[in-house]
CSV table of C-alpha atoms and ligand atoms in Angstrom, one decimal:
chain,number,residue,atom,x,y,z
A,15,UNK,CA,4.3,-222.4,81.9
A,16,UNK,CA,7.0,-222.2,84.6
A,17,UNK,CA,8.3,-219.2,85.6
A,18,UNK,CA,11.4,-216.7,84.4
A,19,UNK,CA,13.4,-218.3,87.2
A,20,UNK,CA,12.5,-221.4,87.5
A,21,UNK,CA,13.4,-222.0,83.8
A,22,UNK,CA,16.9,-220.5,84.4
A,23,UNK,CA,18.2,-223.1,86.8
A,24,UNK,CA,18.2,-225.5,84.2
A,25,UNK,CA,19.6,-223.6,81.2
A,26,UNK,CA,23.7,-224.0,81.3
A,27,UNK,CA,24.1,-220.1,82.4
A,28,UNK,CA,27.1,-220.0,79.4
A,29,UNK,CA,25.4,-216.6,78.4
A,30,UNK,CA,26.6,-216.9,75.2
A,31,UNK,CA,24.3,-215.3,73.0
A,32,UNK,CA,23.8,-218.7,70.3
A,33,UNK,CA,20.1,-218.0,71.3
A,34,UNK,CA,20.0,-214.5,69.9
A,35,UNK,CA,19.5,-213.5,73.7
A,36,UNK,CA,22.4,-212.1,74.9
A,37,UNK,CA,22.5,-214.0,78.3
A,38,UNK,CA,20.6,-217.3,79.7
A,39,UNK,CA,18.4,-215.1,82.1
A,40,UNK,CA,17.1,-213.2,78.8
A,41,UNK,CA,16.4,-216.4,77.0
A,42,UNK,CA,14.4,-217.6,79.9
A,43,UNK,CA,12.4,-214.7,80.1
A,44,UNK,CA,11.2,-215.0,77.0
A,45,UNK,CA,11.3,-218.4,76.8
A,46,UNK,CA,8.1,-217.8,79.7
A,47,UNK,CA,6.4,-215.7,77.7
A,48,UNK,CA,6.1,-217.9,74.9
A,49,UNK,CA,8.6,-215.8,72.7
A,50,UNK,CA,11.6,-218.4,72.3
A,51,UNK,CA,11.5,-222.3,71.5
A,52,UNK,CA,13.6,-224.4,73.7
A,53,UNK,CA,15.6,-225.8,70.8
A,54,UNK,CA,17.1,-222.1,70.2
A,55,UNK,CA,19.5,-222.9,72.9
A,56,UNK,CA,22.2,-225.6,71.3
A,57,UNK,CA,23.9,-226.0,74.6
A,58,UNK,CA,21.1,-227.7,76.6
A,59,UNK,CA,21.7,-230.7,78.7
A,60,UNK,CA,19.3,-233.6,78.4
A,61,UNK,CA,18.4,-233.7,82.1
A,62,UNK,CA,17.8,-229.9,81.3
A,63,UNK,CA,16.0,-230.5,78.2
A,64,UNK,CA,13.5,-233.2,79.7
A,65,UNK,CA,13.1,-231.2,82.8
A,66,UNK,CA,12.0,-228.0,80.5
A,67,UNK,CA,10.4,-229.9,78.0
A,68,UNK,CA,7.1,-230.4,79.9
A,69,UNK,CA,6.9,-226.8,81.4
A,70,UNK,CA,7.7,-225.5,78.1
A,71,UNK,CA,4.8,-227.6,76.3
A,72,UNK,CA,1.2,-225.7,75.3
A,73,UNK,CA,-1.4,-225.0,78.4
A,74,UNK,CA,-4.0,-226.7,75.9
A,75,UNK,CA,-2.4,-229.5,73.9
A,76,UNK,CA,-2.9,-229.7,70.2
A,77,UNK,CA,-4.8,-232.2,68.7
A,78,UNK,CA,-5.1,-233.1,65.1
A,79,UNK,CA,-8.1,-234.5,63.5
A,80,UNK,CA,-8.6,-235.8,59.8
A,81,UNK,CA,-5.6,-235.8,57.5
A,82,UNK,CA,-4.5,-234.0,54.9
A,83,UNK,CA,-5.5,-230.3,54.0
A,84,UNK,CA,-9.1,-230.8,55.7
A,85,UNK,CA,-7.6,-231.8,59.0
A,86,UNK,CA,-8.9,-229.9,61.9
A,87,UNK,CA,-6.5,-228.6,64.7
A,88,UNK,CA,-7.8,-227.8,68.4
A,89,UNK,CA,-6.0,-226.4,71.4
A,90,UNK,CA,-2.6,-225.1,71.4
A,91,UNK,CA,-4.6,-222.0,72.8
A,92,UNK,CA,-2.3,-219.6,75.4
A,93,UNK,CA,-4.8,-217.1,76.3
A,94,UNK,CA,-7.8,-216.8,78.6
A,95,UNK,CA,-9.2,-213.4,76.7
A,96,UNK,CA,-9.1,-212.7,73.2
A,97,UNK,CA,-7.5,-209.0,73.4
A,98,UNK,CA,-4.5,-210.6,75.7
A,99,UNK,CA,-3.2,-211.8,72.1
A,100,UNK,CA,-5.6,-213.9,69.9
A,101,UNK,CA,-7.4,-216.9,69.8
A,102,UNK,CA,-5.7,-219.3,67.3
A,103,UNK,CA,-7.4,-222.7,67.0
A,104,UNK,CA,-11.0,-221.6,65.6
A,105,UNK,CA,-14.1,-223.9,67.1
A,106,UNK,CA,-14.6,-226.7,65.1
A,107,UNK,CA,-18.6,-227.0,63.5
A,108,UNK,CA,-19.6,-230.7,63.5
A,109,UNK,CA,-22.8,-231.7,62.0
A,110,UNK,CA,-24.7,-235.5,63.1
A,111,UNK,CA,-25.5,-237.9,61.0
A,112,UNK,CA,-27.1,-241.8,62.1
A,113,UNK,CA,-25.9,-245.1,60.4
A,114,UNK,CA,-29.7,-245.7,60.3
A,115,UNK,CA,-30.5,-243.1,57.6
A,116,UNK,CA,-31.5,-244.5,54.0
A,117,UNK,CA,-29.0,-244.1,51.5
A,118,UNK,CA,-31.5,-241.0,50.0
A,119,UNK,CA,-31.7,-239.4,53.0
A,120,UNK,CA,-27.5,-239.6,53.6
A,121,UNK,CA,-26.9,-238.2,50.0
A,122,UNK,CA,-29.6,-235.4,51.2
A,123,UNK,CA,-27.6,-234.7,54.4
A,124,UNK,CA,-24.3,-234.8,52.8
A,125,UNK,CA,-25.3,-232.3,50.5
A,126,UNK,CA,-27.0,-230.2,52.9
A,127,UNK,CA,-23.1,-230.0,54.9
A,128,UNK,CA,-22.0,-228.9,51.5
A,129,UNK,CA,-24.6,-226.1,51.4
A,130,UNK,CA,-23.7,-224.6,54.8
A,131,UNK,CA,-21.0,-222.6,52.7
A,132,UNK,CA,-21.0,-219.1,53.0
A,133,UNK,CA,-18.4,-216.3,51.8
A,134,UNK,CA,-17.7,-212.9,54.1
A,135,UNK,CA,-15.1,-210.7,54.0
A,136,UNK,CA,-13.4,-212.9,51.3
A,137,UNK,CA,-13.2,-215.7,53.6
A,138,UNK,CA,-15.2,-218.7,53.1
A,139,UNK,CA,-17.1,-219.8,56.3
A,140,UNK,CA,-18.1,-223.4,56.1
A,141,UNK,CA,-18.8,-226.5,58.6
A,142,UNK,CA,-15.6,-228.2,59.4
A,143,UNK,CA,-16.4,-232.1,60.3
A,144,UNK,CA,-19.4,-234.8,60.4
A,145,UNK,CA,-20.0,-236.7,63.3
A,146,UNK,CA,-21.3,-240.6,62.5
A,147,UNK,CA,-23.2,-242.3,65.6
A,148,UNK,CA,-23.8,-245.7,65.8
A,149,UNK,CA,-27.3,-245.9,66.1
A,150,UNK,CA,-28.2,-249.0,64.5
A,151,UNK,CA,-26.4,-251.2,67.5
A,152,UNK,CA,-25.0,-252.9,64.8
A,153,UNK,CA,-21.3,-252.9,64.7
A,154,UNK,CA,-21.2,-254.2,60.9
A,155,UNK,CA,-23.7,-251.5,60.1
A,156,UNK,CA,-21.7,-248.8,61.8
A,157,UNK,CA,-18.5,-249.8,60.2
A,158,UNK,CA,-19.9,-250.0,56.4
A,159,UNK,CA,-21.3,-246.6,57.0
A,160,UNK,CA,-18.6,-245.0,58.4
A,161,UNK,CA,-16.2,-246.5,55.6
A,162,UNK,CA,-18.8,-245.1,52.8
A,163,UNK,CA,-18.9,-241.3,54.1
A,164,UNK,CA,-15.7,-241.4,54.3
A,165,UNK,CA,-15.2,-242.0,50.5
A,166,UNK,CA,-18.4,-239.6,49.8
A,167,UNK,CA,-17.0,-236.5,51.8
A,168,UNK,CA,-13.4,-235.1,52.6
A,169,UNK,CA,-14.5,-234.0,55.6
A,170,UNK,CA,-12.6,-235.2,59.0
A,171,UNK,CA,-14.9,-237.8,61.1
A,172,UNK,CA,-15.9,-237.8,64.6
A,173,UNK,CA,-17.4,-241.5,65.2
A,174,UNK,CA,-19.6,-241.7,68.2
A,175,UNK,CA,-20.6,-244.4,70.0
A,176,UNK,CA,-20.2,-246.4,73.1
A,177,UNK,CA,-19.8,-249.5,72.0
A,178,UNK,CA,-15.7,-250.5,72.1
A,179,UNK,CA,-16.2,-253.3,69.2
A,180,UNK,CA,-18.6,-251.1,67.2
A,181,UNK,CA,-15.7,-248.3,67.5
A,182,UNK,CA,-12.7,-250.9,66.8
A,183,UNK,CA,-14.8,-251.6,63.4
A,184,UNK,CA,-15.3,-248.3,62.1
A,185,UNK,CA,-12.3,-246.7,63.1
A,186,UNK,CA,-9.6,-249.2,62.2
A,187,UNK,CA,-11.6,-249.3,58.6
A,188,UNK,CA,-10.6,-245.3,58.8
A,189,UNK,CA,-7.5,-245.0,60.9
A,190,UNK,CA,-5.6,-243.6,58.0
A,191,UNK,CA,-8.1,-240.5,58.1
A,192,UNK,CA,-7.6,-240.3,62.0
A,193,UNK,CA,-11.1,-239.7,63.3
A,194,UNK,CA,-11.9,-238.5,66.4
A,195,UNK,CA,-13.3,-241.2,69.1
A,196,UNK,CA,-16.0,-239.9,70.6
A,197,UNK,CA,-17.8,-242.1,73.8
A,198,UNK,CA,-15.5,-243.0,76.9
A,199,UNK,CA,-16.3,-242.2,79.7
A,200,UNK,CA,-16.1,-244.7,83.3
A,201,UNK,CA,-18.2,-247.6,81.7
A,202,UNK,CA,-16.1,-248.0,79.0
A,203,UNK,CA,-12.7,-246.7,79.5
A,204,UNK,CA,-10.3,-249.3,79.1
A,205,UNK,CA,-11.7,-251.1,75.8
A,206,UNK,CA,-11.6,-247.4,74.3
A,207,UNK,CA,-8.5,-247.0,75.0
A,208,UNK,CA,-7.2,-249.8,73.6
A,209,UNK,CA,-9.4,-249.1,70.4
A,210,UNK,CA,-7.2,-245.1,70.1
A,211,UNK,CA,-3.7,-247.0,71.0
A,212,UNK,CA,-4.1,-249.7,68.5
A,213,UNK,CA,-5.7,-247.4,65.3
A,214,UNK,CA,-3.6,-243.9,66.8
A,215,UNK,CA,-6.4,-241.4,66.5
A,216,UNK,CA,-7.5,-239.0,69.4
A,217,UNK,CA,-10.2,-239.9,71.7
A,218,UNK,CA,-12.9,-238.1,73.4
A,219,UNK,CA,-13.3,-238.3,77.7
A,220,UNK,CA,-16.2,-237.6,79.4
A,221,UNK,CA,-17.8,-237.1,82.7
A,222,UNK,CA,-20.4,-235.6,84.4
A,223,UNK,CA,-18.0,-233.4,86.5
A,224,UNK,CA,-15.0,-231.9,86.4
A,225,UNK,CA,-13.7,-233.7,89.6
A,226,UNK,CA,-14.3,-236.8,87.9
A,227,UNK,CA,-13.5,-235.6,84.4
A,228,UNK,CA,-9.8,-234.7,85.6
A,229,UNK,CA,-9.7,-238.1,87.0
A,230,UNK,CA,-10.0,-240.0,83.8
A,231,UNK,CA,-7.8,-238.2,81.9
A,232,UNK,CA,-5.0,-239.2,84.4
A,233,UNK,CA,-6.7,-242.7,84.0
A,234,UNK,CA,-6.4,-242.4,80.0
A,235,UNK,CA,-3.3,-240.9,79.8
A,236,UNK,CA,-2.2,-244.4,82.5
A,237,UNK,CA,-3.2,-246.3,79.3
A,238,UNK,CA,-1.2,-244.8,77.0
A,239,UNK,CA,-3.3,-242.2,75.7
A,240,UNK,CA,-2.2,-238.9,75.3
A,241,UNK,CA,-4.0,-237.3,72.5
A,242,UNK,CA,-7.7,-236.6,74.0
A,243,UNK,CA,-10.5,-234.1,74.0
A,244,UNK,CA,-12.3,-233.3,77.1
A,245,UNK,CA,-16.3,-233.6,77.2
A,246,UNK,CA,-17.4,-232.1,80.3
A,247,UNK,CA,-21.4,-232.9,79.2
A,248,UNK,CA,-23.1,-229.5,80.6
A,249,UNK,CA,-26.7,-229.4,80.5
A,250,UNK,CA,-27.6,-226.1,80.8
A,251,UNK,CA,-26.7,-222.6,79.4
A,252,UNK,CA,-25.0,-221.9,82.7
A,253,UNK,CA,-22.9,-225.3,83.3
A,254,UNK,CA,-21.6,-224.9,79.9
A,255,UNK,CA,-20.5,-221.6,80.6
A,256,UNK,CA,-19.1,-222.3,84.2
A,257,UNK,CA,-17.1,-225.8,83.0
A,258,UNK,CA,-15.2,-224.0,79.8
A,259,UNK,CA,-14.5,-221.2,81.9
A,260,UNK,CA,-13.0,-223.1,84.9
A,261,UNK,CA,-11.2,-225.8,82.4
A,262,UNK,CA,-9.3,-222.8,80.7
A,263,UNK,CA,-8.5,-221.3,83.3
A,264,UNK,CA,-7.2,-224.1,84.8
A,265,UNK,CA,-5.2,-224.9,82.1
A,266,UNK,CA,-3.9,-221.3,81.0
A,267,UNK,CA,-3.4,-219.7,84.8
A,268,UNK,CA,-2.5,-222.7,86.7
A,269,UNK,CA,-1.2,-224.8,84.1
A,270,UNK,CA,-3.3,-227.9,85.7
A,271,UNK,CA,-1.9,-230.4,82.6
A,272,UNK,CA,-5.7,-233.3,83.6
A,273,UNK,CA,-7.9,-230.6,82.0
A,274,UNK,CA,-4.8,-229.0,79.0
A,275,UNK,CA,-7.0,-230.4,76.5
A,276,UNK,CA,-9.2,-228.8,73.6
A,277,UNK,CA,-13.3,-229.1,74.4
A,278,UNK,CA,-15.7,-231.0,73.1
A,279,UNK,CA,-19.3,-230.0,73.4
A,280,UNK,CA,-22.9,-231.7,72.3
A,281,UNK,CA,-25.4,-229.0,71.4
A,282,UNK,CA,-28.9,-229.9,71.4
A,283,UNK,CA,-31.4,-229.0,69.0
A,284,UNK,CA,-33.8,-225.7,69.8
A,285,UNK,CA,-33.1,-222.1,70.8
A,286,UNK,CA,-31.0,-223.6,74.0
A,287,UNK,CA,-29.1,-225.3,71.6
A,288,UNK,CA,-28.1,-221.8,69.6
A,289,UNK,CA,-27.5,-220.3,72.9
A,290,UNK,CA,-25.3,-222.8,74.5
A,291,UNK,CA,-23.6,-222.9,70.8
A,292,UNK,CA,-22.7,-218.7,70.5
A,293,UNK,CA,-21.7,-219.4,74.3
A,294,UNK,CA,-19.3,-221.9,73.6
A,295,UNK,CA,-18.0,-220.0,70.3
A,296,UNK,CA,-16.5,-217.4,72.3
A,297,UNK,CA,-15.6,-219.1,75.7
A,298,UNK,CA,-13.8,-221.7,75.1
A,299,UNK,CA,-15.2,-224.7,73.1
A,300,UNK,CA,-13.0,-226.2,70.4
A,301,UNK,CA,-15.5,-228.6,68.6
A,302,UNK,CA,-19.4,-228.5,68.8
A,303,UNK,CA,-21.4,-231.2,67.6
A,304,UNK,CA,-24.9,-230.3,66.4
A,305,UNK,CA,-28.0,-232.7,66.2
A,306,UNK,CA,-29.7,-230.0,63.8
A,307,UNK,CA,-28.4,-226.9,62.2
A,308,UNK,CA,-30.6,-224.6,59.9
A,309,UNK,CA,-28.6,-222.6,57.7
A,310,UNK,CA,-30.3,-219.3,59.8
A,311,UNK,CA,-28.3,-220.2,62.5
A,312,UNK,CA,-25.5,-221.9,60.7
A,313,UNK,CA,-24.6,-218.5,59.2
A,314,UNK,CA,-24.7,-216.2,62.6
A,315,UNK,CA,-22.7,-218.6,64.1
A,316,UNK,CA,-19.8,-218.8,61.9
A,317,UNK,CA,-19.9,-215.1,61.6
A,318,UNK,CA,-19.6,-214.9,65.4
A,319,UNK,CA,-16.9,-217.6,64.9
A,320,UNK,CA,-14.9,-215.6,62.4
A,321,UNK,CA,-15.3,-212.7,64.3
A,322,UNK,CA,-13.7,-213.8,67.5
A,323,UNK,CA,-10.9,-215.9,66.0
A,324,UNK,CA,-9.4,-212.8,63.9
A,325,UNK,CA,-6.4,-211.7,64.9
A,326,UNK,CA,-7.5,-208.2,67.0
A,327,UNK,CA,-3.8,-206.7,66.0
A,328,UNK,CA,-4.3,-207.6,62.3
A,329,UNK,CA,-7.3,-206.1,60.4
A,330,UNK,CA,-8.1,-208.5,57.1
A,331,UNK,CA,-7.5,-206.9,54.1
A,332,UNK,CA,-7.9,-207.4,50.4
A,333,UNK,CA,-5.0,-206.5,47.1
A,334,UNK,CA,-4.1,-203.4,47.0
A,335,UNK,CA,-5.7,-202.9,43.2
A,336,UNK,CA,-7.9,-201.5,40.6
A,337,UNK,CA,-11.0,-203.6,40.0
A,338,UNK,CA,-13.6,-202.9,37.5
A,339,UNK,CA,-17.4,-203.4,38.6
A,340,UNK,CA,-20.4,-203.8,36.4
A,341,UNK,CA,-18.1,-204.1,33.2
A,342,UNK,CA,-16.9,-200.6,33.1
A,343,UNK,CA,-15.6,-198.7,30.0
A,344,UNK,CA,-12.9,-195.9,29.5
A,345,UNK,CA,-15.6,-193.5,30.2
A,346,UNK,CA,-16.8,-195.0,33.5
A,347,UNK,CA,-16.0,-193.1,37.0
A,348,UNK,CA,-13.2,-193.9,39.0
A,349,UNK,CA,-13.6,-194.1,43.3
A,350,UNK,CA,-11.1,-195.1,46.0
A,351,UNK,CA,-11.6,-197.0,48.7
A,352,UNK,CA,-9.2,-198.2,51.4
A,353,UNK,CA,-8.2,-202.3,51.6
A,354,UNK,CA,-9.6,-202.9,54.3
A,355,UNK,CA,-11.8,-206.2,53.9
A,356,UNK,CA,-14.8,-205.3,55.8
A,357,UNK,CA,-15.3,-201.9,53.9
A,358,UNK,CA,-14.1,-203.0,50.8
A,359,UNK,CA,-16.7,-205.4,50.5
A,360,UNK,CA,-19.2,-203.4,51.7
A,361,UNK,CA,-18.3,-200.8,48.9
A,362,UNK,CA,-18.5,-203.5,46.2
A,363,UNK,CA,-21.9,-205.1,47.1
A,364,UNK,CA,-23.0,-201.3,46.9
A,365,UNK,CA,-21.3,-200.7,43.4
A,366,UNK,CA,-22.5,-204.0,42.3
A,367,UNK,CA,-26.3,-203.3,43.9
A,368,UNK,CA,-26.0,-199.5,41.5
A,369,UNK,CA,-25.7,-202.0,38.5
A,370,UNK,CA,-23.5,-198.8,36.7
A,371,UNK,CA,-20.2,-199.4,36.0
A,372,UNK,CA,-17.0,-198.0,37.6
A,373,UNK,CA,-13.7,-198.3,38.2
A,374,UNK,CA,-12.9,-199.4,42.0
A,375,UNK,CA,-8.9,-197.9,43.0
A,376,UNK,CA,-8.1,-199.8,46.4
A,377,UNK,CA,-5.4,-197.9,48.1
A,378,UNK,CA,-3.2,-199.7,50.8
A,379,UNK,CA,-4.2,-198.2,53.9
A,380,UNK,CA,-2.3,-201.6,56.0
A,381,UNK,CA,-6.0,-202.9,56.2
A,382,UNK,CA,-7.3,-199.7,58.4
A,383,UNK,CA,-10.8,-198.2,57.1
A,384,UNK,CA,-11.5,-194.7,55.4
A,385,UNK,CA,-11.5,-192.7,58.6
A,386,UNK,CA,-9.1,-194.6,60.9
A,387,UNK,CA,-6.5,-194.4,57.7
A,388,UNK,CA,-6.8,-190.9,57.1
A,389,UNK,CA,-6.5,-190.0,60.6
A,390,UNK,CA,-3.8,-192.2,61.3
A,391,UNK,CA,-1.9,-190.4,57.8
A,392,UNK,CA,-2.3,-193.5,55.9
A,393,UNK,CA,-5.1,-191.9,53.7
A,394,UNK,CA,-3.0,-188.9,51.7
A,395,UNK,CA,-3.1,-187.4,48.4
A,396,UNK,CA,0.2,-188.9,48.0
A,397,UNK,CA,-1.2,-192.4,48.6
A,398,UNK,CA,-4.1,-192.2,47.0
A,399,UNK,CA,-2.1,-190.7,43.7
A,400,UNK,CA,0.4,-193.2,43.5
A,401,UNK,CA,-2.1,-196.0,44.2
A,402,UNK,CA,-3.7,-194.6,40.8
A,403,UNK,CA,0.0,-194.5,39.5
A,404,UNK,CA,0.8,-198.2,40.0
A,405,UNK,CA,-2.9,-199.6,39.1
A,406,UNK,CA,-2.2,-197.4,35.5
A,407,UNK,CA,-5.8,-196.6,36.7
A,408,UNK,CA,-5.7,-193.2,34.4
A,409,UNK,CA,-5.6,-195.0,31.5
A,410,UNK,CA,-8.7,-197.3,32.3
A,411,UNK,CA,-10.7,-194.6,33.4
A,412,UNK,CA,-10.9,-191.4,30.7
A,413,UNK,CA,-13.5,-189.5,32.4
A,414,UNK,CA,-10.8,-187.5,34.3
A,415,UNK,CA,-12.9,-187.5,37.6
A,416,UNK,CA,-12.2,-189.1,40.6
A,417,UNK,CA,-15.3,-189.9,43.2
A,418,UNK,CA,-14.0,-189.5,46.7
A,419,UNK,CA,-15.8,-191.3,49.9
A,420,UNK,CA,-17.5,-188.2,51.8
A,421,UNK,CA,-16.0,-189.3,55.1
A,422,UNK,CA,-12.9,-187.6,53.7
A,423,UNK,CA,-14.3,-184.4,52.0
A,424,UNK,CA,-11.3,-182.5,53.5
A,425,UNK,CA,-8.9,-184.3,50.9
A,426,UNK,CA,-10.6,-183.0,47.9
A,427,UNK,CA,-8.5,-180.0,47.2
A,428,UNK,CA,-5.0,-181.5,47.7
A,429,UNK,CA,-6.3,-184.7,45.7
A,430,UNK,CA,-7.0,-182.6,43.2
A,431,UNK,CA,-4.0,-180.9,43.2
A,432,UNK,CA,-1.5,-184.1,43.4
A,433,UNK,CA,-3.8,-185.9,40.5
A,434,UNK,CA,-5.1,-183.0,38.5
A,435,UNK,CA,-8.9,-184.4,38.2
A,436,UNK,CA,-11.8,-183.1,39.4
A,437,UNK,CA,-13.1,-184.6,42.2
A,438,UNK,CA,-16.4,-185.2,43.3
A,439,UNK,CA,-17.5,-185.8,46.7
A,440,UNK,CA,-19.3,-188.9,47.3
A,441,UNK,CA,-21.5,-190.0,49.8
A,442,UNK,CA,-20.2,-190.8,53.4
A,443,UNK,CA,-22.0,-194.5,53.6
A,444,UNK,CA,-21.5,-196.8,50.9
A,445,UNK,CA,-25.0,-197.3,51.1
A,446,UNK,CA,-25.5,-194.3,49.5
A,447,UNK,CA,-23.4,-195.3,46.2
A,448,UNK,CA,-26.4,-196.9,43.9
A,449,UNK,CA,-28.6,-193.7,44.5
A,450,UNK,CA,-25.4,-190.9,44.1
A,451,UNK,CA,-24.3,-193.0,40.9
A,452,UNK,CA,-27.5,-193.5,39.2
A,453,UNK,CA,-28.0,-189.7,39.8
B,526,SF4,FE1,22.7,-219.5,77.2
B,526,SF4,FE2,22.3,-221.6,75.8
B,526,SF4,FE3,21.2,-218.8,75.5
B,526,SF4,FE4,23.9,-219.6,75.3
B,526,SF4,S1,22.2,-220.5,74.0
B,526,SF4,S2,23.1,-217.7,76.2
B,526,SF4,S3,23.8,-221.2,77.0
B,526,SF4,S4,20.3,-219.8,76.8
């Protein structure tokens, strides 16, 4: 991204305020910080627009693979460190399937990919793509295989072969699904570019060193292909960390367009693969292609991904409401917690475990956990009382008691005064709820 002064040189300097900023210089500063768009200035000349278009383009190009609701977006990242703002497009996971599988094994493999689906804090964690590999060496067989899988699965596809003829047959058979074509390198660059151009699909570009990779990116651009994904081909954990970090730094800090693309990584099976995958989730991988991925590895990797790609400034929240647990009636006790997802799902799971029917009131604390919300003044006797009133909780639970989290025992007196309910202080930790409720 150009500096504010460089951008300012190309602006009309009318200081008219039509961009919602008082001066052109103020607008230039916002543009330099990614807080405004070029289109916000209606007076920009054609020459100025052209000059600024490339400098205001995202440092890492956005690449879309697939079509429709399951399409995967990669790249368009602006940060080196998550805490500076956030990471935007979660690293995608693909499982490889070779075209030499028999029909039964193919269906088993597809069903296995579907089974890698977990729910955590209200979000579904799952696989994102399938990578179809031409292992048979037969272009017709590969194309038929790709067509079959495309009709059986809604997941976007990566097509993997270095044979341009096989790639052309397969890619053209499903080009409306916009697969990612994997396998361009120095040995087949021109032919693969022809295929990518003819079916308007993104292309991975691979090389064993980063200088070679940047040269290839330039060569691919000259062939008229702009949508690329880099394959830096690390052979060890150390190489993976080094290469991914250099690519990201060059793109973000130096705005080096030669490496400003998402990163594809082929992950081997076994323990080394797991170490490489978890490092790539944290350090700049955009698409990980797994040779094998046992469920016992998939779950922790997906949870890690969820943690890294959650906006650190916006806690995950659930809807503030009254939740029935274990089929409660009017005699069931009433409890409350906050709408921070992690707190809610932990409490919910412990309540379900207890098998005791209860009503759970979730109070809106803007996604803060119990103690944090209390300390920040967002969990008060008034906010609890208002929550109980807004959901009609006291008409549903007529027991006349309210069980409160042990962490905020000090709220007991004020809550009793505000609601008129008998306050019972519950356990400090949610894990104590089953024993507490049963006794
Ligand atoms: Fe300057 Fe354009 Fe903003 Fe007007 S709209 S102040 S010309 S940048």
